[in-house]
Backbone as CSV, one residue per row, in Angstrom:
resi,resn,N_x,N_y,N_z,CA_x,CA_y,CA_z,C_x,C_y,C_z
1,MET,0.894,-1.210,0.008,-0.068,-0.017,-0.004,0.917,1.303,0.031
2,SER,0.444,2.244,-0.753,1.184,3.456,-0.925,0.285,4.531,-0.235
3,VAL,0.863,5.429,0.635,0.101,6.525,1.026,0.095,7.695,0.089
4,VAL,1.197,7.829,-0.707,1.237,8.879,-1.652,0.671,8.202,-3.043
5,LYS,-0.094,8.974,-3.667,-0.741,8.538,-4.995,0.234,9.042,-6.000
6,SER,0.343,8.049,-6.943,1.430,8.239,-8.038,0.672,8.301,-9.363
7,PRO,1.082,9.073,-10.406,0.554,9.125,-11.796,1.001,7.911,-12.537
8,LEU,1.994,7.074,-11.959,2.467,5.876,-12.577,1.542,4.690,-12.280
9,SER,1.335,3.746,-13.223,0.580,2.543,-12.919,1.490,1.665,-11.921
10,GLU,0.899,0.756,-11.362,1.498,-0.081,-10.347,2.859,-0.653,-10.992
11,LYS,2.717,-1.186,-12.146,3.849,-1.838,-12.898,4.917,-0.908,-13.078
12,GLN,4.646,0.414,-13.500,5.643,1.361,-13.744,6.213,1.765,-12.445
13,ARG,5.419,1.830,-11.299,5.831,2.340,-9.943,6.900,1.196,-9.496
14,LYS,6.601,-0.035,-9.681,7.465,-1.150,-9.283,8.778,-1.080,-9.906
15,ILE,8.724,-0.923,-11.286,9.941,-0.865,-12.055,10.894,0.313,-11.598
16,VAL,10.251,1.515,-11.548,10.914,2.677,-11.154,11.309,2.793,-9.804
17,GLY,10.566,2.196,-8.901,10.857,2.219,-7.422,12.128,1.209,-7.165
18,GLU,12.105,0.224,-7.908,13.388,-0.726,-7.721,14.632,-0.069,-8.229
19,ALA,14.599,0.611,-9.416,15.639,1.436,-10.001,16.043,2.538,-9.006
20,LEU,15.148,3.209,-8.475,15.457,4.343,-7.567,16.046,3.788,-6.235
21,GLN,15.544,2.658,-5.848,16.028,2.163,-4.579,17.521,1.648,-4.739
22,GLY,17.758,0.992,-5.840,19.202,0.565,-6.118,20.052,1.801,-6.335
23,ALA,19.617,2.854,-6.908,20.507,4.007,-7.178,20.817,4.611,-5.851
24,LEU,19.712,4.691,-4.809,19.936,5.336,-3.550,20.931,4.583,-2.818
25,VAL,20.975,3.297,-2.757,21.837,2.333,-1.998,23.193,2.528,-2.610
26,ASP,23.380,2.659,-3.844,24.708,2.775,-4.525,25.252,4.225,-4.111
27,LEU,24.505,5.077,-4.147,24.893,6.486,-3.808,25.342,6.747,-2.417
28,VAL,24.522,6.172,-1.513,24.848,6.199,-0.095,26.175,5.482,0.121
29,ASP,26.326,4.329,-0.400,27.494,3.527,-0.131,28.841,4.229,-0.785
30,LEU,28.569,4.813,-2.055,29.601,5.595,-2.658,30.213,6.717,-1.756
31,ALA,29.230,7.375,-1.035,29.529,8.515,-0.211,30.309,7.933,1.062
32,LEU,29.934,6.827,1.653,30.564,6.151,2.720,31.970,5.788,2.325
33,VAL,32.065,4.908,1.211,33.258,4.497,0.735,34.382,5.658,0.491
34,SER,33.809,6.782,-0.075,34.663,7.883,-0.450,35.070,8.613,0.748
35,LYS,34.207,8.795,1.847,34.686,9.295,3.004,35.658,8.515,3.769
36,GLN,35.393,7.265,3.786,36.422,6.343,4.488,37.830,6.529,3.908
37,VAL,37.830,6.426,2.515,39.096,6.706,1.840,39.717,8.061,2.182
38,HIS,38.799,9.124,2.066,39.237,10.427,2.348,39.975,10.549,3.748
39,TRP,39.441,9.859,4.760,40.077,9.891,6.252,41.283,9.193,6.331
40,THR,41.556,8.172,5.324,42.723,7.342,5.630,43.855,7.547,4.360
41,VAL,43.722,8.385,3.407,44.524,8.494,2.282,45.868,9.107,2.854
42,VAL,46.912,8.496,2.242,48.290,9.063,2.484,49.040,9.136,1.300
43,GLY,50.160,9.978,1.304,51.039,9.961,0.094,51.360,11.341,-0.411
44,PRO,52.169,11.472,-1.431,52.440,12.723,-1.897,51.444,13.538,-2.575
45,ARG,50.312,12.838,-3.080,49.123,13.588,-3.691,48.030,13.625,-2.579
46,PHE,48.306,13.363,-1.400,47.301,13.363,-0.342,46.200,14.600,-0.524
47,ARG,46.695,15.841,-0.532,45.863,16.916,-0.492,44.936,16.959,-1.806
48,SER,45.449,16.686,-2.924,44.457,16.809,-4.096,43.389,15.621,-4.030
49,VAL,43.927,14.429,-3.748,43.034,13.311,-3.640,41.963,13.433,-2.476
50,HIS,42.578,13.967,-1.469,41.681,14.167,-0.240,40.460,15.174,-0.595
51,LEU,40.836,16.178,-1.321,39.942,17.114,-1.660,38.926,16.716,-2.735
52,GLN,39.453,15.933,-3.771,38.714,15.320,-4.764,37.597,14.263,-4.173
53,LEU,38.018,13.610,-3.144,37.164,12.622,-2.603,35.980,13.368,-1.757
54,ASP,36.182,14.487,-1.276,35.060,15.277,-0.573,34.116,15.688,-1.625
55,GLU,34.576,16.135,-2.984,33.659,16.461,-4.048,32.651,15.282,-4.258
56,VAL,33.282,14.045,-4.381,32.510,12.906,-4.660,31.526,12.590,-3.551
57,VAL,31.889,12.755,-2.253,30.958,12.648,-1.170,29.844,13.679,-1.301
58,ASP,30.166,14.721,-1.391,29.099,15.804,-1.545,28.008,15.578,-2.727
59,THR,28.664,15.173,-3.930,27.712,15.010,-4.975,26.867,13.697,-4.838
60,ALA,27.532,12.581,-4.146,26.765,11.465,-3.977,25.667,11.645,-3.096
61,ARG,25.906,12.459,-1.911,24.807,12.758,-0.975,23.798,13.566,-1.594
62,LEU,24.112,14.615,-2.451,23.108,15.520,-2.967,22.238,14.541,-3.969
63,HIS,22.837,13.772,-4.759,21.994,12.919,-5.599,21.154,11.789,-4.797
64,ALA,21.755,11.348,-3.762,20.960,10.363,-2.977,19.713,11.011,-2.386
65,ASP,19.790,12.216,-2.042,18.664,12.982,-1.463,17.494,13.093,-2.696
66,THR,18.020,13.487,-3.778,17.143,13.743,-4.999,16.495,12.434,-5.275
67,VAL,17.219,11.410,-5.414,16.614,10.098,-5.735,15.648,9.530,-4.763
68,ALA,15.966,9.683,-3.413,15.056,9.275,-2.281,13.705,10.158,-2.379
69,GLU,13.963,11.434,-2.678,12.692,12.226,-2.676,11.804,11.948,-4.012
70,ARG,12.379,11.579,-5.086,11.802,11.122,-6.318,10.972,9.852,-5.995
71,ALA,11.549,8.998,-5.296,10.864,7.727,-4.928,9.650,8.105,-4.006
72,SER,9.798,8.938,-3.141,8.767,9.356,-2.300,7.488,9.991,-3.102
73,ALA,7.987,10.821,-4.071,7.086,11.526,-4.992,6.198,10.569,-5.739
74,ILE,6.613,9.349,-6.080,5.880,8.362,-6.878,5.363,7.262,-5.903
75,GLY,5.322,7.590,-4.622,4.691,6.652,-3.727,5.551,5.428,-3.112
76,VAL,6.794,5.511,-3.299,7.694,4.378,-2.920,8.587,4.887,-1.827
77,THR,8.713,4.124,-0.702,9.402,4.396,0.475,10.943,4.128,0.194
78,ALA,11.840,5.102,0.365,13.268,4.887,0.134,13.773,4.271,1.357
79,ASP,14.838,3.408,1.191,15.478,2.747,2.341,16.894,2.866,2.224
80,GLY,17.519,3.752,2.950,18.894,4.197,3.018,19.532,3.678,4.272
81,ARG,18.869,2.733,4.991,19.422,2.268,6.280,20.740,1.372,6.085
82,ALA,21.633,1.410,7.088,22.967,0.800,6.878,22.764,-0.673,6.613
83,GLY,21.804,-1.361,7.115,21.687,-2.848,6.788,21.387,-3.138,5.377
84,THR,20.437,-2.121,4.810,20.022,-2.219,3.488,21.130,-2.043,2.542
85,VAL,21.874,-0.961,2.844,23.030,-0.521,2.057,24.005,-1.726,2.110
86,SER,24.510,-2.236,3.128,25.505,-3.213,3.200,25.020,-4.517,2.507
87,LYS,23.740,-4.869,2.361,23.349,-6.018,1.702,23.143,-5.894,0.232
88,THR,22.900,-4.719,-0.200,22.458,-4.653,-1.702,23.414,-3.555,-2.400
89,SER,24.460,-3.039,-1.868,25.303,-2.163,-2.662,26.226,-3.056,-3.555
90,GLY,26.481,-2.474,-4.784,27.371,-3.118,-5.660,28.869,-2.741,-5.488
91,ILE,29.226,-2.008,-4.511,30.576,-1.559,-4.385,31.364,-2.396,-3.329
92,ASP,32.497,-2.784,-3.690,33.356,-3.561,-2.870,33.704,-2.826,-1.508
93,THR,33.841,-3.634,-0.396,34.386,-3.080,0.768,35.654,-2.456,0.798
94,VAL,36.039,-1.422,1.561,37.342,-0.847,1.773,38.102,-1.492,3.009
95,THR,39.414,-1.820,2.746,40.078,-2.433,3.813,40.428,-1.263,4.946
96,ASP,40.606,-1.774,6.035,40.984,-0.627,7.128,42.440,-0.367,7.005
97,GLY,42.790,0.667,7.663,44.168,1.108,7.628,44.386,2.181,6.654
98,TRP,45.677,2.641,6.625,46.031,3.775,5.653,45.976,3.195,4.275
99,ILE,45.605,4.217,3.428,45.642,3.845,1.971,46.514,4.772,1.233
100,LYS,47.524,4.267,0.536,48.440,5.149,-0.353,47.446,5.774,-1.266
101,ASP,47.888,6.934,-1.724,47.172,7.808,-2.679,46.865,7.098,-3.939
102,THR,47.850,6.386,-4.629,47.516,5.694,-5.848,46.496,4.592,-5.715
103,GLN,46.495,3.922,-4.523,45.589,2.887,-4.115,44.162,3.497,-3.963
104,ALA,44.173,4.642,-3.230,42.816,5.277,-3.139,42.268,5.628,-4.445
105,VAL,42.981,6.224,-5.355,42.412,6.525,-6.540,41.902,5.196,-7.304
106,GLY,42.726,4.020,-7.119,42.230,2.859,-7.720,40.865,2.290,-7.123
107,ILE,40.756,2.550,-5.844,39.569,2.266,-5.130,38.321,2.948,-5.584
108,LEU,38.577,4.280,-5.807,37.412,5.057,-6.320,37.129,4.789,-7.819
109,ILE,38.106,4.511,-8.644,37.862,4.105,-9.989,36.985,2.849,-9.948
110,ALA,37.285,1.923,-9.148,36.583,0.597,-9.185,35.199,0.929,-8.588
111,ALA,35.050,1.682,-7.592,33.736,1.917,-7.088,32.887,2.678,-8.106
112,LEU,33.430,3.679,-8.689,32.684,4.276,-9.702,32.357,3.480,-10.901
113,ASP,33.144,2.612,-11.421,32.912,1.638,-12.397,31.677,0.903,-12.036
114,SER,31.578,0.254,-10.888,30.507,-0.494,-10.468,29.224,0.251,-10.362
115,VAL,29.235,1.449,-9.795,28.053,2.347,-9.661,27.480,2.684,-11.072
116,ILE,28.476,3.148,-11.873,28.136,3.641,-13.254,27.436,2.562,-13.962
117,GLU,27.961,1.391,-13.945,27.593,0.196,-14.612,25.966,0.016,-14.251
118,ARG,25.919,0.022,-13.006,24.461,-0.156,-12.486,23.499,0.933,-12.828
119,MET,24.032,2.136,-12.765,23.197,3.300,-13.168,22.708,3.231,-14.597
120,ARG,23.669,2.768,-15.576,23.313,2.703,-16.962,22.380,1.631,-17.216
121,GLU,22.328,0.539,-16.397,21.260,-0.371,-16.509,19.854,0.203,-16.099
122,ARG,19.943,1.005,-15.108,18.801,1.729,-14.569,18.199,2.796,-15.487
123,ILE,19.088,3.396,-16.188,18.617,4.300,-17.287,17.672,3.581,-18.323
124,GLY,18.241,2.417,-18.751,17.533,1.699,-19.682,16.193,0.958,-19.148
125,THR,16.185,0.693,-17.855,15.040,0.135,-17.179,13.918,1.110,-16.992
126,THR,14.322,2.389,-16.839,13.272,3.402,-16.468,12.906,4.244,-17.735
127,ALA,13.462,3.869,-18.902,13.129,4.553,-20.152,11.626,4.685,-20.372
128,ASP,11.009,3.589,-20.560,9.610,3.649,-20.771,8.668,3.886,-19.611
129,ALA,9.210,3.342,-18.481,8.260,3.366,-17.306,8.057,4.851,-16.691
130,ASP,9.232,5.630,-16.814,9.225,7.010,-16.239,10.406,7.886,-16.568
131,PRO,10.119,8.598,-17.770,11.152,9.405,-18.194,11.725,10.453,-17.199
132,VAL,10.743,10.882,-16.229,11.276,11.852,-15.152,12.402,11.180,-14.372
133,SER,12.096,10.038,-13.762,13.122,9.388,-12.986,14.311,8.969,-13.911
134,GLN,14.174,8.713,-15.073,15.256,8.239,-16.013,16.159,9.551,-16.163
135,ASP,15.532,10.737,-16.318,16.376,11.997,-16.422,17.265,12.125,-15.201
136,ILE,16.578,11.916,-14.048,17.453,12.005,-12.688,18.601,11.158,-12.711
137,ILE,18.408,9.934,-13.142,19.454,8.969,-13.076,20.555,9.247,-14.225
138,ILE,20.020,9.840,-15.264,21.021,10.130,-16.413,21.828,11.471,-15.868
139,GLY,21.284,12.305,-15.236,22.177,13.426,-14.667,23.138,13.027,-13.635
140,LEU,22.662,12.206,-12.735,23.530,11.710,-11.724,24.809,10.888,-12.220
141,THR,24.396,10.074,-13.280,25.363,9.281,-13.949,26.466,9.989,-14.717
142,ALA,26.020,11.231,-15.256,26.962,12.090,-15.947,27.927,12.587,-15.003
143,ASP,27.454,13.008,-13.720,28.414,13.495,-12.713,29.293,12.493,-12.258
144,LEU,28.840,11.206,-12.083,29.783,10.111,-11.634,30.736,9.815,-12.709
145,GLU,30.323,9.851,-14.006,31.261,9.586,-15.156,32.358,10.672,-15.218
146,LYS,32.021,11.934,-14.783,33.004,12.927,-14.758,34.053,12.727,-13.660
147,PHE,33.656,12.275,-12.463,34.545,11.958,-11.464,35.368,10.660,-11.865
148,HIS,34.854,9.807,-12.623,35.469,8.594,-13.073,36.629,9.044,-14.019
149,TRP,36.387,9.853,-14.927,37.548,10.432,-15.726,38.576,11.126,-14.992
150,MET,38.033,12.005,-13.991,39.063,12.699,-13.299,40.027,11.843,-12.400
151,PHE,39.383,10.815,-11.757,40.174,9.870,-11.030,41.178,9.110,-11.951
152,GLN,40.712,8.614,-13.154,41.628,8.004,-14.030,42.753,8.897,-14.509
153,ALA,42.467,10.030,-14.683,43.593,11.105,-15.068,44.609,11.212,-14.016
154,GLU,44.205,10.910,-12.710,45.052,11.133,-11.600,46.072,10.023,-11.604
155,ASN,45.782,8.932,-12.214,46.588,7.612,-12.136,47.460,7.481,-13.390
156,VAL,47.543,8.442,-14.380,48.127,8.282,-15.514,49.704,8.318,-15.278
């Protein structure tokens, strides 16, 4: 049962709700992983990587809020709880301890690879069901791909 009425059919709402929930989980986890690496990065490029990681965190958090609010707008409850994120995220875990700057960049490239791949699947899934939600996912994917490019340029 949904308290919020949606202009989408039940079938569309289910498809889009699943896509938005998956996007939310990946964005929350991306913010957490980025912050963990941000706190533990060391090396000659510490400052630039450290600051770049904060940009990823801020962007992921902003998009997570947009995605969760879109889910609510179509009558789907968003679930960003820690347990849900840990069970359903597509991002590998980060080891504990200090992380060399080059390794930190590699971790972020891998995390972004995973999230972008899943976001691109969601773009396809939401195309017919809800172009509004698809547009949100397209926009956030563009931002993530920009970070992906920038982190790759760090490791050349």
